[in-house]
mmCIF file of C-alpha atoms in Angstrom:
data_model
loop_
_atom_site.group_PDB
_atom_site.id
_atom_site.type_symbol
_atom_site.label_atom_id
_atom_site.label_comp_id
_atom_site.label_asym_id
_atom_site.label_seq_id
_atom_site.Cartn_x
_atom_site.Cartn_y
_atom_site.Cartn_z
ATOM 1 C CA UNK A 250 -6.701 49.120 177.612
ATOM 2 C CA UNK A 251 -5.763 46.715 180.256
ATOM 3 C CA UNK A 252 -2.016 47.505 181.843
ATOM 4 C CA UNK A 253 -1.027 44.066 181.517
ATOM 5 C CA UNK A 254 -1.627 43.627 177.810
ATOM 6 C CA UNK A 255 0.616 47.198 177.618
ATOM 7 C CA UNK A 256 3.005 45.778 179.918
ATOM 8 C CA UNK A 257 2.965 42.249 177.514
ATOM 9 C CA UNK A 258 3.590 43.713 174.186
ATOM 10 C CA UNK A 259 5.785 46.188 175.566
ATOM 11 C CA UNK A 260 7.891 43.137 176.877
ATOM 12 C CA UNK A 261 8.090 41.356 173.356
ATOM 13 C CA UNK A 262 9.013 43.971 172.084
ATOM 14 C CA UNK A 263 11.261 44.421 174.351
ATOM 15 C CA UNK A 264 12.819 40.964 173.739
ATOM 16 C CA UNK A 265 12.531 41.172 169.963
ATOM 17 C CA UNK A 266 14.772 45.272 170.411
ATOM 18 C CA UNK A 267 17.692 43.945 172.247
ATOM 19 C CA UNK A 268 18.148 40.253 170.339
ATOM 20 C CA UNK A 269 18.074 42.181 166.735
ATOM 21 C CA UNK A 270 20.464 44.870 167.928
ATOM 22 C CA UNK A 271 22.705 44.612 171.327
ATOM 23 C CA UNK A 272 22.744 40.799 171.498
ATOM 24 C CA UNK A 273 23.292 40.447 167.692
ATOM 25 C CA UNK A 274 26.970 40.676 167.556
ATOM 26 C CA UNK A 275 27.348 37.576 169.530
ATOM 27 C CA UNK A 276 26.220 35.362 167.324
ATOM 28 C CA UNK A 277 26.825 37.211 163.932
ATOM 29 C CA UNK A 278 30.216 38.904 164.266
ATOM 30 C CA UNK A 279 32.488 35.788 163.747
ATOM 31 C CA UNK A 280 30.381 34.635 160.635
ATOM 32 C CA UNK A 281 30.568 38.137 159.023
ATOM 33 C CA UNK A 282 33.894 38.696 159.290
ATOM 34 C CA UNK A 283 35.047 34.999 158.188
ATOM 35 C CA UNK A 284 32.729 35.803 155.426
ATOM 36 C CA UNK A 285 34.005 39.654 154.411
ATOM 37 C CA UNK A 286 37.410 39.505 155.916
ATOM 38 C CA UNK A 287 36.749 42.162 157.898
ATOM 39 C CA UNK A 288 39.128 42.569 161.414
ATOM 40 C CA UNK A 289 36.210 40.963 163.812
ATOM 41 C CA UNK A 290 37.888 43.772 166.279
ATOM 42 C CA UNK A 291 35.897 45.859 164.295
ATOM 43 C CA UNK A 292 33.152 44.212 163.251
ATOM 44 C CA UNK A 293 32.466 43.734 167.093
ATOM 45 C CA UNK A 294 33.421 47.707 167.517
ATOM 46 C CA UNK A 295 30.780 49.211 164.983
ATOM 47 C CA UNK A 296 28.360 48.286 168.158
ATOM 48 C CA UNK A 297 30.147 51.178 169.931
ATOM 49 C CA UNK A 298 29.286 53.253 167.357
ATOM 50 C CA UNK A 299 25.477 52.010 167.954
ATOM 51 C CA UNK A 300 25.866 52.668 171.491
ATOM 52 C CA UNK A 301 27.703 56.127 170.632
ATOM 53 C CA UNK A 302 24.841 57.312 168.711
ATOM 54 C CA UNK A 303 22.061 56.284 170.852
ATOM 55 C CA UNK A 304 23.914 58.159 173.856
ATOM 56 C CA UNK A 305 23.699 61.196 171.650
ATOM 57 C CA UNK A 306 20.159 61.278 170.737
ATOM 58 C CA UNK A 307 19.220 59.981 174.116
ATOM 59 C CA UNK A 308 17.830 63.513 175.314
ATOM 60 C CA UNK A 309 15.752 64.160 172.261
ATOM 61 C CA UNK A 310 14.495 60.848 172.667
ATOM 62 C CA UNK A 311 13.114 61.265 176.087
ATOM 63 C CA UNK A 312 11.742 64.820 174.920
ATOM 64 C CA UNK A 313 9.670 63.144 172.212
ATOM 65 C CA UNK A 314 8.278 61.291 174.627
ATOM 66 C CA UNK A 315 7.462 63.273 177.298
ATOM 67 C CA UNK A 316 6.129 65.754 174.777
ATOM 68 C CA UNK A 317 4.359 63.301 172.139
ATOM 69 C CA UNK A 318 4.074 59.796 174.407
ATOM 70 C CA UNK A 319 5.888 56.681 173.654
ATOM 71 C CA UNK A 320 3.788 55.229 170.932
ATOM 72 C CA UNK A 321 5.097 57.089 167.914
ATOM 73 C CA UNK A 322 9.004 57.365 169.215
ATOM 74 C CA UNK A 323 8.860 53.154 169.591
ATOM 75 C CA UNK A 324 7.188 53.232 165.750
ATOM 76 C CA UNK A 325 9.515 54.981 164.909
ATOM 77 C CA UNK A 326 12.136 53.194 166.952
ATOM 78 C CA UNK A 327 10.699 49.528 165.181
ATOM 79 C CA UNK A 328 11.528 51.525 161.578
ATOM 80 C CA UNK A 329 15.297 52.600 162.262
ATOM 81 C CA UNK A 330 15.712 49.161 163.694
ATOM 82 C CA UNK A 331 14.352 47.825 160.649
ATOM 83 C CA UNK A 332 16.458 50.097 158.459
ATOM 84 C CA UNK A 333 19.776 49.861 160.136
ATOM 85 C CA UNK A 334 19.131 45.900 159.458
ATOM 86 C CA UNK A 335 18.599 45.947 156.353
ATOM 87 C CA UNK A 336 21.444 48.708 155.407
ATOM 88 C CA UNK A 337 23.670 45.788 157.294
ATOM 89 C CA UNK A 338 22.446 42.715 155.360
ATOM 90 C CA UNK A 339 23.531 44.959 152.310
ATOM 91 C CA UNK A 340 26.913 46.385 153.526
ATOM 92 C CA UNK A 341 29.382 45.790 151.162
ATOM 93 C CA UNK A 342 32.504 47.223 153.537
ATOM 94 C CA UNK A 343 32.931 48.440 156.598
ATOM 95 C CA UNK A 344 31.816 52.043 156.766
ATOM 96 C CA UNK A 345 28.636 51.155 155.761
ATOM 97 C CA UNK A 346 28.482 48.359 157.760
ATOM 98 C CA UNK A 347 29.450 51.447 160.668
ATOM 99 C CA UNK A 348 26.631 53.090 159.139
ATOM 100 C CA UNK A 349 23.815 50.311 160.068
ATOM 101 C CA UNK A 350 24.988 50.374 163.118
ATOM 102 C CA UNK A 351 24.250 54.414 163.709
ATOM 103 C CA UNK A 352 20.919 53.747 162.320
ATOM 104 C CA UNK A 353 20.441 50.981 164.704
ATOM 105 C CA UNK A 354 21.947 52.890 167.405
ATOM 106 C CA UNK A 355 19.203 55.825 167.122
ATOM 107 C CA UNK A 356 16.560 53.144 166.790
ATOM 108 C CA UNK A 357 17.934 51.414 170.020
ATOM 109 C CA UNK A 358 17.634 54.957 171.925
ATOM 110 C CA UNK A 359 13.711 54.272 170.553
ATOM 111 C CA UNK A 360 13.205 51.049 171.533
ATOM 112 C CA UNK A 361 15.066 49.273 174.717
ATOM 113 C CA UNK A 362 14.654 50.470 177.998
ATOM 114 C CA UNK A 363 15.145 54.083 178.400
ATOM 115 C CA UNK A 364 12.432 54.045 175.714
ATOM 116 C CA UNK A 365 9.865 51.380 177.476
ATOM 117 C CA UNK A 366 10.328 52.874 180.790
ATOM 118 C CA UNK A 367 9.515 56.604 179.946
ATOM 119 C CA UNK A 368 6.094 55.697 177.859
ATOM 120 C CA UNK A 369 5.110 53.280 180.768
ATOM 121 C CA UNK A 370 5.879 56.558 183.072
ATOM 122 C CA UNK A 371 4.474 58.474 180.653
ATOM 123 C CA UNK A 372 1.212 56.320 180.266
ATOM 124 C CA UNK A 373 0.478 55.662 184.217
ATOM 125 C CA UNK A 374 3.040 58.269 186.541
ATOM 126 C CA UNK A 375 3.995 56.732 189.910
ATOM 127 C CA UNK A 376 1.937 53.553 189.285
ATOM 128 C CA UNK A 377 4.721 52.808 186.979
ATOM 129 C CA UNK A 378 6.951 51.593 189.170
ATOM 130 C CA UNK A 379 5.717 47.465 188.743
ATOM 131 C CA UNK A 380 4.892 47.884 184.930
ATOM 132 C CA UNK A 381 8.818 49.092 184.591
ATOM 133 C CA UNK A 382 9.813 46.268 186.916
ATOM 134 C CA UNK A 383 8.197 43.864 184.904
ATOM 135 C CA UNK A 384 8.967 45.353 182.008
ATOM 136 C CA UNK A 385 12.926 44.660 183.085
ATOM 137 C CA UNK A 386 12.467 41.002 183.519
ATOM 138 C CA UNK A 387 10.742 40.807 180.281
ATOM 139 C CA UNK A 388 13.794 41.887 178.174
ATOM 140 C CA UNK A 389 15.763 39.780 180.438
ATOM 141 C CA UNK A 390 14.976 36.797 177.970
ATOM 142 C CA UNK A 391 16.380 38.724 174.978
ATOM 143 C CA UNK A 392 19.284 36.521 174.844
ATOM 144 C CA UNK A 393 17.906 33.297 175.894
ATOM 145 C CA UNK A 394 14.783 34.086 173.278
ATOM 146 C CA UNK A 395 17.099 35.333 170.347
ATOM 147 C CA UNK A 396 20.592 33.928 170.719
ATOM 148 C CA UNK A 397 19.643 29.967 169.703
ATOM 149 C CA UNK A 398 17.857 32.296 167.018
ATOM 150 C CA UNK A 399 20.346 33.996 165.436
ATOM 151 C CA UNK A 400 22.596 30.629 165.296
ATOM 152 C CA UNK A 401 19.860 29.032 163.731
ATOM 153 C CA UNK A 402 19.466 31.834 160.609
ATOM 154 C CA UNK A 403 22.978 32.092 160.200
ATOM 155 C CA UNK A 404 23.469 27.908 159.934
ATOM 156 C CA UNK A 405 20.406 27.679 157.748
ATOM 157 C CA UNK A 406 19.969 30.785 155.742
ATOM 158 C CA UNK A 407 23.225 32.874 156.702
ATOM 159 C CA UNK A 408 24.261 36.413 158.908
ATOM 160 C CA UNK A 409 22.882 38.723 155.819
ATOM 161 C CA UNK A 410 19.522 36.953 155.313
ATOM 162 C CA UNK A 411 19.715 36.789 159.388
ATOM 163 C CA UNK A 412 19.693 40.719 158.871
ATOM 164 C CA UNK A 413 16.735 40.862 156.793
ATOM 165 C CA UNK A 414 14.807 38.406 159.035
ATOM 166 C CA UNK A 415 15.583 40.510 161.968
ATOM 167 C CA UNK A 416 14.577 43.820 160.039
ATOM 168 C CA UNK A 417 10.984 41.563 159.013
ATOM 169 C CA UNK A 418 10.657 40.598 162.738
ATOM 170 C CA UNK A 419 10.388 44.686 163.834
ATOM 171 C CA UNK A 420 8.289 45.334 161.014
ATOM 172 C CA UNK A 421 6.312 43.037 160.988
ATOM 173 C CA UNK A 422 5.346 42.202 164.946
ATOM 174 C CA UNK A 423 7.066 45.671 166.657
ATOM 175 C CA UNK A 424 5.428 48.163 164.916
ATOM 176 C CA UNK A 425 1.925 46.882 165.037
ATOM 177 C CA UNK A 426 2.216 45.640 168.621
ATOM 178 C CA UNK A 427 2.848 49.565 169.304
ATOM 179 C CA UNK A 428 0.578 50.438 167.420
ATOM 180 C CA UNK A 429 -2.253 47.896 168.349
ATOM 181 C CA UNK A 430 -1.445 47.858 171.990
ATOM 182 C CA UNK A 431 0.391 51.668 173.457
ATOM 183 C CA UNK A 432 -2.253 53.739 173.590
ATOM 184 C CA UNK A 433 -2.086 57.462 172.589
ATOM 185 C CA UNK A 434 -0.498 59.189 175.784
ATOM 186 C CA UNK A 435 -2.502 61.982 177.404
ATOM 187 C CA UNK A 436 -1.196 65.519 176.728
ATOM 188 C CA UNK A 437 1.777 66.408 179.223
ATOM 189 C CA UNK A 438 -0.244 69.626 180.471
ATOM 190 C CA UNK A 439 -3.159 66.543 181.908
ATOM 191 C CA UNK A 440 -0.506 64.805 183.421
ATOM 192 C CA UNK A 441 0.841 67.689 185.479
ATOM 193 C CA UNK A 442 -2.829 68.841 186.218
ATOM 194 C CA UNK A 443 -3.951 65.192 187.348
ATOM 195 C CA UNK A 444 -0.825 65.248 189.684
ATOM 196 C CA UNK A 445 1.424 62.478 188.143
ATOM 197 C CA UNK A 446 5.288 61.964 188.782
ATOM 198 C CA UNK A 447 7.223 63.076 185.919
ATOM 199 C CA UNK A 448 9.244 60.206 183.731
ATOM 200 C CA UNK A 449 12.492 60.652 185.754
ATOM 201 C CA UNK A 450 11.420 60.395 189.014
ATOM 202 C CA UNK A 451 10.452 56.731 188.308
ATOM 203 C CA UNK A 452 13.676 54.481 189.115
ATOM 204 C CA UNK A 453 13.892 50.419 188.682
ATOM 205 C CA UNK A 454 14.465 48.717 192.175
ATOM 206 C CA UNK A 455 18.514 47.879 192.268
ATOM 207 C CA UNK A 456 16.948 43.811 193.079
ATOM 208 C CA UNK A 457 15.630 44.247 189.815
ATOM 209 C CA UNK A 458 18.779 44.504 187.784
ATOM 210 C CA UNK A 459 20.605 42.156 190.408
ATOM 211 C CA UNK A 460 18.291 39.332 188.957
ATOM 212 C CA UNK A 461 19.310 39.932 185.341
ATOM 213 C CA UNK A 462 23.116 39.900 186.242
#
């Protein structure tokens, strides 16, 4: 399959990851809490939990894709996503509101970076490198793609329904692009044998991120 068709969904999906989960707050958090009442202190907090959670499970994360390749850990990154939104369009108080957010937290350890750069290192060793570059830029666009967005679902249809949209968007375009477009990775004992860098020898050029700032 050609790299830059990879590299292409890979960077959708990239955009679609970080606008339904990191960037959502900023658009969402000041109409749910003027519409539950809920302190937006923590309605903007439960993302800490998100970020919390996806520290935690980063390590297994990057196991199950070292071991198993990145297409079935960004499935099943598209699915938590998908879950964790829709457990927050339902959340009737805050701890389960919290709770969406662990969901989504594990989901985000699945499916932003850490997660696109190990199955692109996975898939291709030290020709990585440019794939993760451009892979970067891609999810640069999150919040220019999914900020205007998220205003417009929560003026026209509301934050919950906003949710569920989001939650439709991974399962709908994520989870086939992964599975349409990552191919199956080679088993790990190949890799060594053929000579390829492991995942975490392959960094993103410092200019990279400098661009994004």
């Amino acid at each position: 399959m050609s790299r830059r068709l990879v590299v292409s969904a890979l960077g959708v999906a990239q955009i679609l990851a970080w606008g339904s989960s990191y960037y959502l707050p900023a658009v969402l958090a000041k109409p749910i809490a003027t519409d539950t009442g809920w302190s937006l202190t923590w309605v903007v907090g439960a993302l800490s939990a998100g970020l919390l959670a996806s520290g935690i499970v980063s390590s297994v994360t990057g196991g199950l894709i070292q071991r198993k390749g990145g297409r079935p850990v960004l499935m099943a990154g598209a699915v938590l996503l998908a879950s964790g939104l829709t457990v927050m369009g339902l959340a009737p108080n805050l701890p389960v509101y919290f709770l969406a957010w662990v969901l989504m937290g594990i989901g985000m350890s699945a499916s932003l970076y850490d997660a696109g750069f190990g199955t692109l290192g996975r898939l291709y060793g030290r020709d990585a490198r440019s794939a993760i570059t451009s892979l970067t830029l891609f999810g640069g666009f999150a919040s220019t793609v999914c900020w205007p967005l998220s205003a417009f679902l929560v003026e026209h249809v509301g934050w919950r329904e906003a949710c569920f949209t989001y939650a439709g968007i991974q399962l709908a375009l994520s989870l086939p692009m992964f599975f349409l477009f990552v191919p199956p990775a080679q088993p790990a004992a190949k890799l060594v044998d053929a000579g390829e860098a492991p995942t975490r020898d392959l960094q993103v050029p410092r200019s990279t991120f400098a661009l994004l700032a």
